[in-house]
PDB file of C-alpha atoms in Angstrom:
ATOM      1  CA  MET A 228     109.412  80.158  92.379  1.00 39.00           C
ATOM      2  CA  THR A 229     108.123  83.409  90.865  1.00 42.00           C
ATOM      3  CA  MET A 230     105.184  81.577  89.207  1.00 54.00           C
ATOM      4  CA  LEU A 231     104.303  79.641  92.374  1.00 73.00           C
ATOM      5  CA  THR A 232     100.735  80.050  93.637  1.00 85.00           C
ATOM      6  CA  LEU A 233      99.350  79.273  97.078  1.00 89.00           C
ATOM      7  CA  ASP A 234      97.104  76.492  95.789  1.00 90.00           C
ATOM      8  CA  LYS A 235     100.097  74.567  94.400  1.00 90.00           C
ATOM      9  CA  ILE A 236     102.182  74.623  97.574  1.00 92.00           C
ATOM     10  CA  PRO A 237     100.595  71.712  99.553  1.00 91.00           C
ATOM     11  CA  GLU A 238     100.969  69.332  96.602  1.00 91.00           C
ATOM     12  CA  LEU A 239     104.623  70.369  96.101  1.00 91.00           C
ATOM     13  CA  VAL A 240     105.315  69.690  99.776  1.00 90.00           C
ATOM     14  CA  LYS A 241     103.511  66.347  99.608  1.00 89.00           C
ATOM     15  CA  SER A 242     105.506  65.282  96.531  1.00 90.00           C
ATOM     16  CA  GLY A 243     108.793  66.301  98.158  1.00 90.00           C
ATOM     17  CA  LYS A 244     109.532  68.984  95.571  1.00 89.00           C
ATOM     18  CA  LEU A 245     109.357  71.684  98.237  1.00 89.00           C
ATOM     19  CA  SER A 246     110.462  71.497 101.871  1.00 91.00           C
ATOM     20  CA  VAL A 247     108.155  72.610 104.678  1.00 90.00           C
ATOM     21  CA  SER A 248     110.455  75.524 105.569  1.00 88.00           C
ATOM     22  CA  GLY A 249     110.662  76.477 101.895  1.00 88.00           C
ATOM     23  CA  ALA A 250     106.881  76.333 101.657  1.00 90.00           C
ATOM     24  CA  CYS A 251     106.517  78.589 104.716  1.00 90.00           C
ATOM     25  CA  ILE A 252     108.832  81.184 103.201  1.00 89.00           C
ATOM     26  CA  ALA A 253     107.017  80.897  99.851  1.00 89.00           C
ATOM     27  CA  VAL A 254     103.661  81.582 101.557  1.00 91.00           C
ATOM     28  CA  HIS A 255     105.153  84.595 103.344  1.00 90.00           C
ATOM     29  CA  LYS A 256     106.682  85.944 100.124  1.00 89.00           C
ATOM     30  CA  ILE A 257     103.449  85.557  98.131  1.00 91.00           C
ATOM     31  CA  ILE A 258     101.420  87.374 100.794  1.00 92.00           C
ATOM     32  CA  TYR A 259     104.047  90.074 101.310  1.00 89.00           C
ATOM     33  CA  THR A 260     104.349  90.897  97.613  1.00 89.00           C
ATOM     34  CA  ASN A 261     100.581  90.725  96.981  1.00 89.00           C
ATOM     35  CA  TYR A 262      99.267  92.165 100.244  1.00 90.00           C
ATOM     36  CA  PRO A 263      96.279  94.070  98.711  1.00 90.00           C
ATOM     37  CA  ARG A 264      94.829  90.719  97.570  1.00 90.00           C
ATOM     38  CA  PHE A 265      94.863  89.593 101.210  1.00 92.00           C
ATOM     39  CA  ASP A 266      93.059  92.686 102.547  1.00 91.00           C
ATOM     40  CA  LEU A 267      96.178  94.090 104.240  1.00 92.00           C
ATOM     41  CA  GLU A 268      96.408  97.458 102.489  1.00 90.00           C
ATOM     42  CA  SER A 269      94.807  99.187 105.499  1.00 90.00           C
ATOM     43  CA  LEU A 270      97.896  98.354 107.594  1.00 89.00           C
ATOM     44  CA  ASP A 271     100.992 100.532 107.435  1.00 86.00           C
ATOM     45  CA  GLU A 272     104.245  98.914 106.300  1.00 84.00           C
ATOM     46  CA  ASP A 273     105.610  98.290 109.816  1.00 81.00           C
ATOM     47  CA  SER A 274     102.361  96.767 111.099  1.00 85.00           C
ATOM     48  CA  ARG A 275     102.041  94.621 107.993  1.00 88.00           C
ATOM     49  CA  SER A 276     105.595  93.310 108.408  1.00 87.00           C
ATOM     50  CA  ASP A 277     105.002  92.528 112.097  1.00 85.00           C
ATOM     51  CA  LEU A 278     101.754  90.721 111.337  1.00 90.00           C
ATOM     52  CA  LEU A 279     103.263  88.635 108.539  1.00 90.00           C
ATOM     53  CA  LEU A 280     106.339  87.710 110.590  1.00 87.00           C
ATOM     54  CA  GLU A 281     104.048  86.592 113.410  1.00 86.00           C
ATOM     55  CA  PHE A 282     101.869  84.691 110.920  1.00 90.00           C
ATOM     56  CA  LEU A 283     104.948  82.970 109.472  1.00 88.00           C
ATOM     57  CA  GLU A 284     106.353  82.141 112.881  1.00 85.00           C
ATOM     58  CA  LYS A 285     103.184  80.802 114.527  1.00 83.00           C
ATOM     59  CA  ARG A 286     100.639  79.795 111.899  1.00 87.00           C
ATOM     60  CA  VAL A 287     101.929  78.821 108.454  1.00 90.00           C
ATOM     61  CA  LYS A 288     103.556  75.497 109.388  1.00 89.00           C
ATOM     62  CA  LYS A 289     100.422  74.424 111.275  1.00 88.00           C
ATOM     63  CA  LEU A 290      98.253  75.426 108.313  1.00 90.00           C
ATOM     64  CA  LEU A 291     100.310  73.170 106.034  1.00 90.00           C
ATOM     65  CA  GLU A 292     100.040  70.285 108.490  1.00 88.00           C
ATOM     66  CA  ARG A 293      96.282  70.621 108.998  1.00 87.00           C
ATOM     67  CA  TYR A 294      95.223  71.494 105.446  1.00 90.00           C
ATOM     68  CA  ASP A 295      92.531  69.286 103.932  1.00 88.00           C
ATOM     69  CA  PRO A 296      92.160  69.742 100.142  1.00 88.00           C
ATOM     70  CA  GLU A 297      88.597  68.373 100.347  1.00 87.00           C
ATOM     71  CA  VAL A 298      87.465  71.383 102.367  1.00 84.00           C
ATOM     72  CA  ALA A 299      88.787  74.368 100.404  1.00 87.00           C
ATOM     73  CA  PRO A 300      91.616  75.523  98.109  1.00 91.00           C
ATOM     74  CA  PHE A 301      94.792  76.282 100.041  1.00 92.00           C
ATOM     75  CA  GLY A 302      94.705  79.936  98.985  1.00 90.00           C
ATOM     76  CA  ALA A 303      91.242  80.417 100.512  1.00 90.00           C
ATOM     77  CA  TYR A 304      92.340  78.499 103.613  1.00 91.00           C
ATOM     78  CA  VAL A 305      95.346  80.795 104.086  1.00 92.00           C
ATOM     79  CA  PHE A 306      93.243  83.915 103.414  1.00 92.00           C
ATOM     80  CA  LYS A 307      90.749  82.991 106.147  1.00 90.00           C
ATOM     81  CA  ALA A 308      93.493  82.151 108.637  1.00 90.00           C
ATOM     82  CA  LEU A 309      95.300  85.407 107.846  1.00 92.00           C
ATOM     83  CA  GLN A 310      92.141  87.452 108.450  1.00 91.00           C
ATOM     84  CA  ASN A 311      91.731  85.794 111.856  1.00 88.00           C
ATOM     85  CA  SER A 312      95.372  86.551 112.680  1.00 88.00           C
ATOM     86  CA  LYS A 313      94.919  90.134 111.505  1.00 90.00           C
ATOM     87  CA  ASN A 314      91.882  90.635 113.752  1.00 87.00           C
ATOM     88  CA  SER A 315      93.724  89.185 116.750  1.00 82.00           C
ATOM     89  CA  PHE A 316      96.783  91.306 115.970  1.00 84.00           C
ATOM     90  CA  LEU A 317      94.714  94.520 115.840  1.00 85.00           C
ATOM     91  CA  LYS A 318      92.864  93.666 119.049  1.00 77.00           C
ATOM     92  CA  ARG A 319      96.125  93.051 120.916  1.00 72.00           C
ATOM     93  CA  ARG A 320      97.592  96.298 119.621  1.00 70.00           C
ATOM     94  CA  ALA A 321      94.470  98.249 120.638  1.00 66.00           C
ATOM     95  CA  LEU A 322      94.562  96.644 124.085  1.00 54.00           C
ATOM     96  CA  ARG A 323      98.221  97.554 124.587  1.00 50.00           C
ATOM     97  CA  SER A 324      97.460 101.114 123.506  1.00 47.00           C
ATOM     98  CA  SER A 325      94.422 101.513 125.765  1.00 39.00           C
ATOM     99  CA  PHE A 326      96.368 100.415 128.820  1.00 36.00           C
ATOM    100  CA  GLY A 327      99.367 102.586 128.003  1.00 35.00           C
ATOM    101  CA  TYR A 328     101.624  99.638 127.268  1.00 36.00           C
ATOM    102  CA  THR A 329     105.218 100.783 127.726  1.00 34.00           C
ATOM    103  CA  ILE A 330     107.552 100.301 124.786  1.00 32.00           C
ATOM    104  CA  PHE A 331     111.036 101.662 125.335  1.00 30.00           C
ATOM    105  CA  ARG A 332     112.656 103.170 122.247  1.00 34.00           C
ATOM    106  CA  ASP A 333     116.408 103.278 121.720  1.00 36.00           C
ATOM    107  CA  SER A 334     117.892 106.635 122.698  1.00 28.00           C
ATOM    108  CA  MET A 335     120.661 106.127 120.168  1.00 29.00           C
ATOM    109  CA  PHE A 336     120.413 105.451 116.434  1.00 34.00           C
ATOM    110  CA  THR A 337     119.947 101.781 115.686  1.00 41.00           C
ATOM    111  CA  TYR A 338     121.475 100.250 112.603  1.00 43.00           C
ATOM    112  CA  ALA A 339     118.190 100.581 110.714  1.00 47.00           C
ATOM    113  CA  GLU A 340     117.790 104.248 111.610  1.00 51.00           C
ATOM    114  CA  GLN A 341     121.355 105.038 110.608  1.00 49.00           C
ATOM    115  CA  MET A 342     120.840 103.289 107.297  1.00 51.00           C
ATOM    116  CA  GLN A 343     117.553 105.069 106.680  1.00 54.00           C
ATOM    117  CA  LYS A 344     119.111 108.464 107.524  1.00 54.00           C
ATOM    118  CA  THR A 345     121.939 107.881 105.068  1.00 52.00           C
ATOM    119  CA  MET A 346     119.458 106.752 102.405  1.00 53.00           C
ATOM    120  CA  HIS A 347     117.332 109.887 102.961  1.00 56.00           C
ATOM    121  CA  ASP A 348     120.375 112.175 102.834  1.00 54.00           C
ATOM    122  CA  VAL A 349     121.693 110.728  99.598  1.00 50.00           C
ATOM    123  CA  THR A 350     118.415 110.138  97.769  1.00 50.00           C
ATOM    124  CA  ASP A 351     117.605 113.828  98.272  1.00 53.00           C
ATOM    125  CA  VAL A 352     120.083 114.335  95.407  1.00 47.00           C
ATOM    126  CA  ALA A 353     117.614 112.574  93.130  1.00 46.00           C
ATOM    127  CA  ASP A 354     114.512 114.605  94.065  1.00 49.00           C
ATOM    128  CA  GLU A 355     114.224 116.414  90.734  1.00 53.00           C
ATOM    129  CA  ILE A 356     115.316 113.556  88.464  1.00 57.00           C
ATOM    130  CA  PRO A 357     112.485 112.048  86.369  1.00 64.00           C
ATOM    131  CA  PRO A 358     111.796 108.278  86.630  1.00 66.00           C
ATOM    132  CA  TYR A 359     114.269 106.128  84.740  1.00 66.00           C
ATOM    133  CA  LYS A 360     112.835 104.238  81.773  1.00 66.00           C
ATOM    134  CA  PRO A 361     114.841 101.318  80.286  1.00 64.00           C
ATOM    135  CA  LYS A 362     115.849 101.913  76.678  1.00 63.00           C
ATOM    136  CA  ASP A 363     116.143  98.305  75.487  1.00 62.00           C
ATOM    137  CA  LYS A 364     115.576  94.696  76.600  1.00 59.00           C
ATOM    138  CA  ASN A 365     119.121  94.363  77.945  1.00 57.00           C
ATOM    139  CA  GLU A 366     118.178  96.962  80.556  1.00 61.00           C
ATOM    140  CA  GLU A 367     115.771  94.403  82.040  1.00 64.00           C
ATOM    141  CA  ILE A 368     118.447  91.726  82.617  1.00 75.00           C
ATOM    142  CA  PRO A 369     119.990  92.199  86.102  1.00 73.00           C
ATOM    143  CA  GLN A 370     123.373  90.661  85.282  1.00 74.00           C
ATOM    144  CA  LEU A 371     123.862  92.935  82.256  1.00 80.00           C
ATOM    145  CA  VAL A 372     122.660  96.042  84.076  1.00 80.00           C
ATOM    146  CA  PHE A 373     124.901  95.511  87.108  1.00 83.00           C
ATOM    147  CA  LYS A 374     127.827  94.756  84.802  1.00 82.00           C
ATOM    148  CA  ARG A 375     127.229  98.087  83.025  1.00 81.00           C
ATOM    149  CA  VAL A 376     127.054 100.027  86.293  1.00 79.00           C
ATOM    150  CA  PHE A 377     130.252  98.561  87.742  1.00 80.00           C
ATOM    151  CA  LYS A 378     132.381  97.985  84.632  1.00 78.00           C
ATOM    152  CA  LYS A 379     135.775  99.688  84.378  1.00 73.00           C
ATOM    153  CA  ILE A 380     135.909 102.792  82.196  1.00 68.00           C
ATOM    154  CA  PRO A 381     138.760 102.613  79.642  1.00 62.00           C
ATOM    155  CA  HIS A 382     139.146 106.402  79.433  1.00 64.00           C
ATOM    156  CA  ARG A 383     139.686 109.140  82.035  1.00 68.00           C
ATOM    157  CA  LEU A 384     136.564 110.834  83.408  1.00 63.00           C
ATOM    158  CA  THR A 385     136.155 114.395  84.617  1.00 64.00           C
ATOM    159  CA  CYS A 386     136.201 114.882  88.376  1.00 66.00           C
ATOM    160  CA  GLN A 387     132.430 115.477  88.483  1.00 67.00           C
ATOM    161  CA  ALA A 388     131.644 112.485  86.232  1.00 68.00           C
ATOM    162  CA  SER A 389     133.901 110.256  88.329  1.00 72.00           C
ATOM    163  CA  GLN A 390     132.238 111.357  91.577  1.00 72.00           C
ATOM    164  CA  GLU A 391     128.775 110.887  90.100  1.00 75.00           C
ATOM    165  CA  ARG A 392     129.711 107.383  88.913  1.00 78.00           C
ATOM    166  CA  ARG A 393     131.052 106.381  92.343  1.00 79.00           C
ATOM    167  CA  LEU A 394     127.951 107.810  94.013  1.00 81.00           C
ATOM    168  CA  ARG A 395     125.690 105.750  91.749  1.00 81.00           C
ATOM    169  CA  GLN A 396     127.639 102.589  92.492  1.00 83.00           C
ATOM    170  CA  GLY A 397     127.725 103.230  96.232  1.00 83.00           C
ATOM    171  CA  LEU A 398     124.067 104.205  96.431  1.00 84.00           C
ATOM    172  CA  LEU A 399     122.999 101.070  94.563  1.00 87.00           C
ATOM    173  CA  ILE A 400     124.963  98.836  96.942  1.00 88.00           C
ATOM    174  CA  LEU A 401     123.635 100.766  99.945  1.00 86.00           C
ATOM    175  CA  ALA A 402     120.079 100.262  98.681  1.00 87.00           C
ATOM    176  CA  LEU A 403     120.651  96.493  98.557  1.00 90.00           C
ATOM    177  CA  LYS A 404     122.272  96.560 102.001  1.00 89.00           C
ATOM    178  CA  SER A 405     119.091  98.307 103.224  1.00 87.00           C
ATOM    179  CA  ALA A 406     116.864  95.638 101.625  1.00 88.00           C
ATOM    180  CA  TRP A 407     114.787  95.034 104.766  1.00 89.00           C
ATOM    181  CA  TYR A 408     114.079  98.737 105.330  1.00 86.00           C
ATOM    182  CA  ILE A 409     114.053 100.433 101.925  1.00 86.00           C
ATOM    183  CA  ASN A 410     110.631 101.623 100.763  1.00 85.00           C
ATOM    184  CA  ASP A 411     109.076 102.060  97.312  1.00 85.00           C
ATOM    185  CA  GLU A 412     109.729 105.802  97.219  1.00 84.00           C
ATOM    186  CA  GLN A 413     113.422 105.310  97.945  1.00 84.00           C
ATOM    187  CA  ILE A 414     113.619 102.587  95.282  1.00 86.00           C
ATOM    188  CA  LYS A 415     112.206 105.088  92.766  1.00 86.00           C
ATOM    189  CA  LYS A 416     114.857 107.648  93.687  1.00 84.00           C
ATOM    190  CA  VAL A 417     117.663 105.092  93.548  1.00 85.00           C
ATOM    191  CA  SER A 418     116.358 103.905  90.170  1.00 86.00           C
ATOM    192  CA  ALA A 419     116.269 107.436  88.786  1.00 83.00           C
ATOM    193  CA  PHE A 420     119.699 108.453  90.011  1.00 81.00           C
ATOM    194  CA  CYS A 421     121.505 105.153  89.291  1.00 83.00           C
ATOM    195  CA  GLN A 422     119.720 104.692  85.940  1.00 83.00           C
ATOM    196  CA  VAL A 423     118.642 101.162  86.812  1.00 86.00           C
ATOM    197  CA  SER A 424     115.034 100.071  86.338  1.00 85.00           C
ATOM    198  CA  GLU A 425     112.801  99.899  89.412  1.00 86.00           C
ATOM    199  CA  ASP A 426     111.914  96.285  88.572  1.00 87.00           C
ATOM    200  CA  ILE A 427     115.541  95.159  88.776  1.00 88.00           C
ATOM    201  CA  ILE A 428     116.141  96.951  92.080  1.00 89.00           C
ATOM    202  CA  SER A 429     112.842  95.681  93.530  1.00 89.00           C
ATOM    203  CA  SER A 430     113.558  92.124  92.397  1.00 89.00           C
ATOM    204  CA  SER A 431     117.065  92.221  93.876  1.00 90.00           C
ATOM    205  CA  VAL A 432     115.744  93.687  97.123  1.00 90.00           C
ATOM    206  CA  CYS A 433     113.051  90.991  97.301  1.00 89.00           C
ATOM    207  CA  THR A 434     115.639  88.242  96.726  1.00 89.00           C
ATOM    208  CA  LEU A 435     117.803  89.548  99.563  1.00 90.00           C
ATOM    209  CA  LYS A 436     114.823  90.249 101.808  1.00 88.00           C
ATOM    210  CA  SER A 437     113.527  86.677 101.551  1.00 88.00           C
ATOM    211  CA  LYS A 438     116.772  85.505 103.188  1.00 88.00           C
ATOM    212  CA  LEU A 439     116.453  87.908 106.118  1.00 89.00           C
ATOM    213  CA  ILE A 440     113.323  86.494 107.751  1.00 89.00           C
ATOM    214  CA  ASN A 441     115.201  84.564 110.445  1.00 88.00           C
ATOM    215  CA  LYS A 442     117.349  87.604 111.230  1.00 87.00           C
ATOM    216  CA  ALA A 443     114.225  89.731 111.557  1.00 87.00           C
ATOM    217  CA  LEU A 444     112.606  87.179 113.870  1.00 88.00           C
ATOM    218  CA  ASN A 445     115.728  87.028 116.046  1.00 87.00           C
ATOM    219  CA  LYS A 446     115.908  90.831 116.256  1.00 86.00           C
ATOM    220  CA  ARG A 447     112.240  91.111 117.118  1.00 87.00           C
ATOM    221  CA  ASP A 448     112.660  88.462 119.821  1.00 88.00           C
ATOM    222  CA  ILE A 449     115.570  90.288 121.480  1.00 88.00           C
ATOM    223  CA  GLU A 450     113.681  93.611 121.202  1.00 86.00           C
ATOM    224  CA  GLN A 451     110.630  92.087 122.883  1.00 87.00           C
ATOM    225  CA  ARG A 452     112.801  90.682 125.668  1.00 87.00           C
ATOM    226  CA  ARG A 453     114.482  94.063 126.083  1.00 88.00           C
ATOM    227  CA  ASN A 454     111.081  95.784 126.196  1.00 86.00           C
ATOM    228  CA  ARG A 455     109.741  93.281 128.737  1.00 87.00           C
ATOM    229  CA  ALA A 456     112.802  93.906 130.920  1.00 87.00           C
ATOM    230  CA  PHE A 457     112.072  97.638 130.799  1.00 86.00           C
ATOM    231  CA  CYS A 458     108.449  97.028 131.789  1.00 85.00           C
ATOM    232  CA  PHE A 459     109.624  94.894 134.725  1.00 85.00           C
ATOM    233  CA  ILE A 460     112.022  97.669 135.779  1.00 86.00           C
ATOM    234  CA  ASP A 461     109.206 100.217 135.692  1.00 82.00           C
ATOM    235  CA  ASN A 462     106.946  97.871 137.647  1.00 82.00           C
ATOM    236  CA  TYR A 463     109.545  97.037 140.305  1.00 83.00           C
ATOM    237  CA  LYS A 464     110.377 100.720 140.800  1.00 84.00           C
ATOM    238  CA  SER A 465     106.686 101.464 141.379  1.00 77.00           C
ATOM    239  CA  GLN A 466     106.428  98.630 143.902  1.00 80.00           C
ATOM    240  CA  LEU A 467     109.536  99.847 145.732  1.00 82.00           C
ATOM    241  CA  GLU A 468     108.072 103.347 145.968  1.00 77.00           C
ATOM    242  CA  GLU A 469     104.923 101.869 147.501  1.00 69.00           C
ATOM    243  CA  GLU A 470     107.015  99.851 149.961  1.00 71.00           C
ATOM    244  CA  LYS A 471     108.853 103.012 151.053  1.00 70.00           C
ATOM    245  CA  LEU A 472     105.576 104.896 151.370  1.00 59.00           C
ATOM    246  CA  TYR A 473     103.635 102.313 153.377  1.00 55.00           C
ATOM    247  CA  GLY A 474     106.512 100.650 155.217  1.00 61.00           C
ATOM    248  CA  LYS A 475     109.150  98.158 154.154  1.00 65.00           C
ATOM    249  CA  THR A 476     108.259  94.473 154.295  1.00 66.00           C
ATOM    250  CA  SER A 477     110.246  91.272 153.825  1.00 69.00           C
ATOM    251  CA  HIS A 478     109.372  91.591 150.132  1.00 74.00           C
ATOM    252  CA  PHE A 479     111.497  94.753 149.844  1.00 81.00           C
ATOM    253  CA  GLU A 480     114.865  92.994 149.431  1.00 82.00           C
ATOM    254  CA  ASN A 481     113.436  90.603 146.848  1.00 85.00           C
ATOM    255  CA  LEU A 482     112.164  93.561 144.834  1.00 85.00           C
ATOM    256  CA  ILE A 483     115.618  95.169 144.887  1.00 88.00           C
ATOM    257  CA  LYS A 484     117.249  91.954 143.649  1.00 88.00           C
ATOM    258  CA  SER A 485     114.641  91.580 140.918  1.00 89.00           C
ATOM    259  CA  LEU A 486     115.119  95.202 139.872  1.00 89.00           C
ATOM    260  CA  GLU A 487     118.908  94.840 139.693  1.00 90.00           C
ATOM    261  CA  TYR A 488     118.576  91.653 137.640  1.00 91.00           C
ATOM    262  CA  GLN A 489     116.219  93.258 135.120  1.00 88.00           C
ATOM    263  CA  GLN A 490     118.402  96.373 134.864  1.00 90.00           C
ATOM    264  CA  VAL A 491     121.409  94.217 133.946  1.00 91.00           C
ATOM    265  CA  ASN A 492     119.204  92.220 131.584  1.00 89.00           C
ATOM    266  CA  TRP A 493     117.903  95.383 129.870  1.00 89.00           C
ATOM    267  CA  GLU A 494     121.361  96.978 129.597  1.00 90.00           C
ATOM    268  CA  ARG A 495     122.871  93.838 128.059  1.00 89.00           C
ATOM    269  CA  LYS A 496     120.163  93.450 125.432  1.00 88.00           C
ATOM    270  CA  ASN A 497     120.050  97.162 124.674  1.00 85.00           C
ATOM    271  CA  SER A 498     123.821  97.187 124.230  1.00 86.00           C
ATOM    272  CA  LEU A 499     123.643  94.265 121.803  1.00 84.00           C
ATOM    273  CA  LEU A 500     120.976  96.031 119.748  1.00 84.00           C
ATOM    274  CA  ASN A 501     122.814  99.369 119.732  1.00 80.00           C
ATOM    275  CA  ARG A 502     126.032  97.695 118.590  1.00 78.00           C
ATOM    276  CA  GLY A 503     124.205  96.118 115.651  1.00 74.00           C
ATOM    277  CA  HIS A 504     124.541  92.487 116.759  1.00 75.00           C
ATOM    278  CA  PHE A 505     121.012  91.792 115.519  1.00 80.00           C
ATOM    279  CA  LYS A 506     120.928  94.058 112.477  1.00 82.00           C
ATOM    280  CA  VAL A 507     118.598  92.889 109.729  1.00 86.00           C
ATOM    281  CA  ALA A 508     120.796  93.280 106.676  1.00 87.00           C
ATOM    282  CA  PRO A 509     122.147  90.943 103.984  1.00 90.00           C
ATOM    283  CA  SER A 510     125.805  90.015 104.197  1.00 89.00           C
ATOM    284  CA  ASN A 511     128.229  91.601 101.768  1.00 88.00           C
ATOM    285  CA  SER A 512     128.700  88.166 100.211  1.00 90.00           C
ATOM    286  CA  GLU A 513     124.959  87.878  99.484  1.00 91.00           C
ATOM    287  CA  ILE A 514     124.949  91.328  97.890  1.00 89.00           C
ATOM    288  CA  ALA A 515     128.029  90.385  95.880  1.00 89.00           C
ATOM    289  CA  LYS A 516     126.229  87.329  94.448  1.00 90.00           C
ATOM    290  CA  VAL A 517     123.275  89.460  93.349  1.00 88.00           C
ATOM    291  CA  ILE A 518     125.351  92.064  91.503  1.00 87.00           C
ATOM    292  CA  GLY A 519     128.227  89.832  90.383  1.00 86.00           C
ATOM    293  CA  LEU A 520     131.105  91.459  92.282  1.00 85.00           C
ATOM    294  CA  PRO A 521     133.684  90.011  94.723  1.00 86.00           C
ATOM    295  CA  HIS A 522     132.458  90.497  98.295  1.00 85.00           C
ATOM    296  CA  ALA A 523     135.661  92.403  99.136  1.00 88.00           C
ATOM    297  CA  VAL A 524     134.722  95.001  96.528  1.00 84.00           C
ATOM    298  CA  VAL A 525     131.240  95.363  98.030  1.00 85.00           C
ATOM    299  CA  SER A 526     132.788  95.803 101.493  1.00 86.00           C
ATOM    300  CA  ARG A 527     135.122  98.491 100.190  1.00 85.00           C
ATOM    301  CA  TYR A 528     132.285 100.387  98.495  1.00 81.00           C
ATOM    302  CA  LEU A 529     130.201 100.376 101.692  1.00 82.00           C
ATOM    303  CA  THR A 530     133.122 101.426 103.885  1.00 81.00           C
ATOM    304  CA  ASN A 531     134.112 104.289 101.592  1.00 77.00           C
ATOM    305  CA  PHE A 532     130.538 105.374 100.972  1.00 71.00           C
ATOM    306  CA  ASN A 533     129.586 105.494 104.655  1.00 68.00           C
ATOM    307  CA  LYS A 534     132.674 107.614 105.396  1.00 69.00           C
ATOM    308  CA  ALA A 535     131.917 110.051 102.590  1.00 63.00           C
ATOM    309  CA  ASP A 536     130.788 113.608 103.271  1.00 62.00           C
ATOM    310  CA  ILE A 537     127.332 113.659 101.664  1.00 60.00           C
ATOM    311  CA  SER A 538     127.175 117.468 101.585  1.00 61.00           C
ATOM    312  CA  LYS A 539     130.404 117.658  99.572  1.00 52.00           C
ATOM    313  CA  ILE A 540     129.130 115.054  97.145  1.00 50.00           C
ATOM    314  CA  LYS A 541     125.954 117.094  96.638  1.00 52.00           C
ATOM    315  CA  GLU A 542     128.040 120.201  95.968  1.00 50.00           C
ATOM    316  CA  ALA A 543     130.184 118.336  93.454  1.00 41.00           C
ATOM    317  CA  LEU A 544     127.068 117.180  91.619  1.00 42.00           C
ATOM    318  CA  GLY A 545     125.708 120.705  91.500  1.00 43.00           C
TER     319      GLY A 545
END
């Protein structure tokens, strides 16, 4: 799949070598990993992700169904369609901004924010460490590298060396758990501190991230419903204030019922999001497959690492 190009995808689907859903994900992955080629470098990472998720959800399948090889190469066809989607996306965003579109932000940390905070706290340890450069070809083979990082040490380590080793292991697993949110700068820091090449971490993150698209779509859907509920609440409250100001009508009771319904609706969806029911993160089993460990071991690392006192670890590392 790594050598797959856009122009080859329609023929692979037609021959049955690639499913439609697999083709859609392949198109998304190619665009996501080569976004400058598709004139998307002007968008920030969040906007680019939103645009591409929307493009995957609403356009890619239709493009595959309607594609005519006599008209243009599939790559050019996708490029043109993506530019149209980008223009529409930017217009809608500008319109929402100009009219003061209300987007309610969580008052508590969401799963993503908690993960990002932990990543920032720990990767600060690696601020002064130079980039890690692989010493031989074995350092470019993921299975061998992960085996080296997590292998048992036959001799006793000093307290500091033992803590540093556990921190490297935990940070590497945490980076993979944060696959959907981790950025290039954090990958560099994780690479430097864990002594694992950036290419291996990036490749592993990309593998895990490609399996999270449906989770991301589900989370975005529930967030949009939660946000719409908040907008309805704001709207109904304004209408009720007008009713009180100019005199109650028969519509007053209906407004109260609608407001109560949307408040319950908002609270339920907000609670689900705050409790992490729609978190966009790979399962421990998926991480375990990537690094070659039992999923129970991955779970234990994450549990212990998230309970650790980061400040004490920094002190121990000097």
